[in-house]
GROMACS .gro file of C-alpha atoms in nm:
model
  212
    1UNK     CA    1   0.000   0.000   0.000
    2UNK     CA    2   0.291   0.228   0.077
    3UNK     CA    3   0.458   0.168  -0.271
    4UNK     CA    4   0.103   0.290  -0.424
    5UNK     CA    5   0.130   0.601  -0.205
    6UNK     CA    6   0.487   0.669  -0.300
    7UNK     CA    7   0.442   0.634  -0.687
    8UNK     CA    8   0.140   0.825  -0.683
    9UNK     CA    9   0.245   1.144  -0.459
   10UNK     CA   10   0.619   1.179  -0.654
   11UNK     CA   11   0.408   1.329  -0.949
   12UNK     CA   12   0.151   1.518  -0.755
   13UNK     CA   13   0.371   1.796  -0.724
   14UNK     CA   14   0.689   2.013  -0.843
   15UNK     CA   15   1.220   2.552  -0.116
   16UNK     CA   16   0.938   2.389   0.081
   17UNK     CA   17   0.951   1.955   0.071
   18UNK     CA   18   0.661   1.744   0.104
   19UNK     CA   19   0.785   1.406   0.236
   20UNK     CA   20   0.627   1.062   0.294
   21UNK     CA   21   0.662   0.840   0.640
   22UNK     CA   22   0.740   0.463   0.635
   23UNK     CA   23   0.547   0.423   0.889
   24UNK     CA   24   0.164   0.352   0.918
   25UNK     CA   25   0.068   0.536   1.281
   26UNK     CA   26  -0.169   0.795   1.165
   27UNK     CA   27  -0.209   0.498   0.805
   28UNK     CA   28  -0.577   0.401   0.799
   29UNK     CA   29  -0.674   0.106   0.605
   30UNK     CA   30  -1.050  -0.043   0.633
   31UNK     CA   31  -1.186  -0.251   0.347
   32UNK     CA   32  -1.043  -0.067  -0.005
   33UNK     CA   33  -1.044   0.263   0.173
   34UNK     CA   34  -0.768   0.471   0.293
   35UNK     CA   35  -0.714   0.773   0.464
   36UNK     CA   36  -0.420   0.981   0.496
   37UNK     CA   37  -0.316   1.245   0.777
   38UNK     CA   38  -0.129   1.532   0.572
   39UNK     CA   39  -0.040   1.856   0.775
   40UNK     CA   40   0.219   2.135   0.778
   41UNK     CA   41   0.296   2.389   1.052
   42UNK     CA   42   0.225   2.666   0.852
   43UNK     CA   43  -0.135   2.804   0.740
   44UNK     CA   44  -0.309   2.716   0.421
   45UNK     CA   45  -0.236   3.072   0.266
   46UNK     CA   46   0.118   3.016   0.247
   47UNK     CA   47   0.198   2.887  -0.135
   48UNK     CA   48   0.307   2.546  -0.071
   49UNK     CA   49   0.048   2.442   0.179
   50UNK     CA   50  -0.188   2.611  -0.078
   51UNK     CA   51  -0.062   2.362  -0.352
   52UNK     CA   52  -0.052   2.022  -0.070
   53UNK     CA   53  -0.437   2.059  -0.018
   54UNK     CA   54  -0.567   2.245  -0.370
   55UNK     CA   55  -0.364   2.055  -0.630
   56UNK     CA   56  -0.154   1.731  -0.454
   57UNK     CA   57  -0.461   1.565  -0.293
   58UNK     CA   58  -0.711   1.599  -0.554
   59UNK     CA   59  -0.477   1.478  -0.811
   60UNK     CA   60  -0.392   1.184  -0.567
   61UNK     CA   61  -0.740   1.123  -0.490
   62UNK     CA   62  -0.844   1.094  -0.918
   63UNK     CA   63  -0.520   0.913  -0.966
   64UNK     CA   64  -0.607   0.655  -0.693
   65UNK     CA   65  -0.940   0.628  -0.818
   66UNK     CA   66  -0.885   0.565  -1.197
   67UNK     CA   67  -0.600   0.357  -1.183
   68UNK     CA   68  -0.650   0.155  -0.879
   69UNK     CA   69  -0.930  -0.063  -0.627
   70UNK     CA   70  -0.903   0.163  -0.353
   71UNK     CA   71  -1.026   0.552  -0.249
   72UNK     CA   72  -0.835   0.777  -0.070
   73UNK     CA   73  -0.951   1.043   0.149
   74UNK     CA   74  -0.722   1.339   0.299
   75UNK     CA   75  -0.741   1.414   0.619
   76UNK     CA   76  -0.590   1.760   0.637
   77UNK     CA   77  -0.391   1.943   0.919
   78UNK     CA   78  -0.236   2.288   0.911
   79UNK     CA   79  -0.131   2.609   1.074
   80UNK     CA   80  -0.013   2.365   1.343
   81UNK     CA   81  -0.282   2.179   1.473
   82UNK     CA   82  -0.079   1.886   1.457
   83UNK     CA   83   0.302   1.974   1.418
   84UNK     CA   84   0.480   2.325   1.442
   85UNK     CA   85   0.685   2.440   1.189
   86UNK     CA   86   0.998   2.354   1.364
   87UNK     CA   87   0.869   1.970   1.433
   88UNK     CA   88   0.711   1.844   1.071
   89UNK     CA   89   0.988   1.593   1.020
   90UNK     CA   90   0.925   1.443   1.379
   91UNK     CA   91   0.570   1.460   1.312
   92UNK     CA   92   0.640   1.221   1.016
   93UNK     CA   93   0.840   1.020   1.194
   94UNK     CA   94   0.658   0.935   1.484
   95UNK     CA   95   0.331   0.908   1.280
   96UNK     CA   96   0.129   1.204   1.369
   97UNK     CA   97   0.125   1.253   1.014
   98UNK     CA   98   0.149   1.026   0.713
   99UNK     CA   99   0.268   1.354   0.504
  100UNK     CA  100   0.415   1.646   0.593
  101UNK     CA  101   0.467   1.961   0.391
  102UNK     CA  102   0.756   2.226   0.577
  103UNK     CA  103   0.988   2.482   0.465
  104UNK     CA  104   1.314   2.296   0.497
  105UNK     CA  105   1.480   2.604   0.657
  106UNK     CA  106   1.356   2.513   0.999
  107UNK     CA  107   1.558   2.210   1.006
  108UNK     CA  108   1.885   2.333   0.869
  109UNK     CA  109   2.077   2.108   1.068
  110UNK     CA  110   1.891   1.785   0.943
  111UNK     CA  111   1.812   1.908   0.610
  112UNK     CA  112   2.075   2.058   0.544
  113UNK     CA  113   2.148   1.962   0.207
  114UNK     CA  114   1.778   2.088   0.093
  115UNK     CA  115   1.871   2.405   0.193
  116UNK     CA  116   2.127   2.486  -0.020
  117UNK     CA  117   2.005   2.745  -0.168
  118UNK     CA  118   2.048   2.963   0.118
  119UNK     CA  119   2.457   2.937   0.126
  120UNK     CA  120   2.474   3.009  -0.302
  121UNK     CA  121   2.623   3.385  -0.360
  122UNK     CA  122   2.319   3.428  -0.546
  123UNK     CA  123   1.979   3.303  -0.740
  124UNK     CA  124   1.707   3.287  -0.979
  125UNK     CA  125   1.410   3.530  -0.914
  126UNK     CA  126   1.170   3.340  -1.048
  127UNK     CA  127   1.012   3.082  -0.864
  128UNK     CA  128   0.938   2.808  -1.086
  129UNK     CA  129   1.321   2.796  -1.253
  130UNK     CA  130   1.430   2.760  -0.885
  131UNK     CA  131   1.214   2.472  -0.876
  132UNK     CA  132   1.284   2.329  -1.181
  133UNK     CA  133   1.668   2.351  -1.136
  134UNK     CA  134   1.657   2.229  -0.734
  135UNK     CA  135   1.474   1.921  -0.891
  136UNK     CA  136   1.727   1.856  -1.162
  137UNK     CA  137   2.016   1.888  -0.888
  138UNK     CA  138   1.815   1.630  -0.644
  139UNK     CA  139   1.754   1.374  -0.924
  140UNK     CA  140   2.141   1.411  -0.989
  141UNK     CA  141   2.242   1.382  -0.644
  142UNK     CA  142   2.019   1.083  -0.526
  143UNK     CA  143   2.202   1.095  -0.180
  144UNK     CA  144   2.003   1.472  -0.058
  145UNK     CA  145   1.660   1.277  -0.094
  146UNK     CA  146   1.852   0.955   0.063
  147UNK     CA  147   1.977   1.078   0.358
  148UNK     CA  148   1.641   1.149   0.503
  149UNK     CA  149   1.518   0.773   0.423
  150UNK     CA  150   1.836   0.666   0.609
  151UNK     CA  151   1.784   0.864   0.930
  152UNK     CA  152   1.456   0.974   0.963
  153UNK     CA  153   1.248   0.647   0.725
  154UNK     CA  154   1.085   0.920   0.559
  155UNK     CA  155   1.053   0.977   0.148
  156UNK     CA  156   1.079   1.310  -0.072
  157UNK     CA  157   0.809   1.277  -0.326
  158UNK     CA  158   0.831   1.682  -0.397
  159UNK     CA  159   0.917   2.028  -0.395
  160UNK     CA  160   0.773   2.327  -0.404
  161UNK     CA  161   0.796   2.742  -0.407
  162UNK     CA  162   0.772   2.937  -0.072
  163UNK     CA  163   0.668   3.314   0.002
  164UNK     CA  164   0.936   3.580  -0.094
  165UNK     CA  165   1.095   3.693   0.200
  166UNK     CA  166   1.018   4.068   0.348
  167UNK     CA  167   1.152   4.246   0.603
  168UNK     CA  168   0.856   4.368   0.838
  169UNK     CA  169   0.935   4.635   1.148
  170UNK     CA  170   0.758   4.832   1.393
  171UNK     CA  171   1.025   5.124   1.352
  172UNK     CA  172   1.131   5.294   1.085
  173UNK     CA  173   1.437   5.279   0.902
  174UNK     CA  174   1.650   5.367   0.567
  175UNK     CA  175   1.920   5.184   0.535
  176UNK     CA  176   2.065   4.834   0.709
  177UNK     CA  177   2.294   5.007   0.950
  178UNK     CA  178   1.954   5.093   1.101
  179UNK     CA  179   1.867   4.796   1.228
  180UNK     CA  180   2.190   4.719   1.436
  181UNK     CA  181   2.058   4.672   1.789
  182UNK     CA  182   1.716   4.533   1.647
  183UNK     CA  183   1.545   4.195   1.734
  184UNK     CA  184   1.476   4.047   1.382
  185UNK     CA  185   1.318   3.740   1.324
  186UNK     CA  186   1.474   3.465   1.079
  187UNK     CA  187   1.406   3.097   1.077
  188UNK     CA  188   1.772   2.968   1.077
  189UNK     CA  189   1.960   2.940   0.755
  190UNK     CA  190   1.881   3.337   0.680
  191UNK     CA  191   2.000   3.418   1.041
  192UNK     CA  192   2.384   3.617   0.890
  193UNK     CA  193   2.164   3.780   0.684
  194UNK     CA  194   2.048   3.984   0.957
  195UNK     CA  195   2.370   4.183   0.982
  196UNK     CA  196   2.389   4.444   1.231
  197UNK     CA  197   2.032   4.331   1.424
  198UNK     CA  198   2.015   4.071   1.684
  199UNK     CA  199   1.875   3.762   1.498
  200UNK     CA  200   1.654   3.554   1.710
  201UNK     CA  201   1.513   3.198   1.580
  202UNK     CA  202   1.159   3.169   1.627
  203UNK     CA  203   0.759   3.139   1.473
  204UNK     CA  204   0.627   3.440   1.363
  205UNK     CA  205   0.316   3.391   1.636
  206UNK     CA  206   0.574   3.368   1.909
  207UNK     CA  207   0.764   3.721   1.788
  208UNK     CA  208   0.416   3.899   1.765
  209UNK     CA  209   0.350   3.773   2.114
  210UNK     CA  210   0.695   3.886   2.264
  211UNK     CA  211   0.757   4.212   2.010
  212UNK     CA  212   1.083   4.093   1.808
   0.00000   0.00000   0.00000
């Protein structure tokens, strides 16, 4: 049942990953019917949670339907009803969810190699070249997508786009020398690009609720 789940989701969609858990926890089998537990951290206005529950489920749910004897319903989880932004691998993994949708900059430390892009002198502006060429460099390099099957029994079956990146503030100011002495939020990988400000590591909720 797995391998049906895997083969489907790799071409449900096109950096944010969506990744599948080996194991069945949150899995719910009864007669030809299945139900999955899919959830991210993050709300569903944010682009790649947008695409998990508007494009990858229905196109799971028709593809399971035409070409196989079973039905598959989504259950569907988000803004952190389930996991956190910081904990969607471990959600995974200890089968709170069968598939998990997170921006990979959270977990720099064990997805480190999926968030390359941050440490590259520079990059494409538009969205869906990213994409396209972080895809090509994953299906070269076989080991990034590997190494989370290895130590955390969990599959990549896609990428996808995330939100630009602002800088929001409660004071003003002209020029980056301004912000020296500022808390500014960043989620971990984009921490030395706060030069000058204090970077703190933390949810956006949690910096609203404290002033950063």
């Amino acid at each position: 049942m797995k391998n049906i789940i895997l083969k489907l989701g790799v071409l449900g969609i096109t950096a944010a990953a969506l990744v599948v858990g080996n194991s069945a926890n949150a899995l719910s089998i009864k007669d030809n019917n299945i139900t999955l537990r899919m959830g991210s951290g993050h709300p569903p206005f944010i682009t790649y949670v947008k695409e998990m529950s508007k494009f990858f489920a229905p196109k799971v749910v028709a593809r399971v339907a035409k070409e196989t004897k079973y039905k598959i319903k989504f259950k569907e989880h988000y803004a952190g009803t389930v996991v956190k932004v910081f904990d969607t691998l471990e959600g995974v993994q200890d089968g709170r969810l069968d598939i998990g949708g997170w921006c990979v900059c959270f977990d720099d430390d064990k997805a480190m190699a999926l968030n390359l892009n941050y440490f590259i002198p520079f990059g494409e502006p538009d969205g869906n070249k990213t994409i396209k060429q972080f895809s090509r460099l994953v299906e070269k390099f076989p080991d990034i997508a590997k190494d989370l099957e290895g130590r955390y029994n969990q599959k990549l079956i896609g990428l996808s786009g995330f939100n630009n990146y602002g800088l929001l503030t409660a004071f003003n100011w002209d020029k980056f020398e301004d912000l020296k002495g500022h808390k500014i939020l960043a989620a971990g990988p984009n921490l030395p690009w706060v030069k000058g400000g204090i970077p703190v590591r933390t949810t956006i909720p949690t910096a609203a609720q404290h002033r950063i």
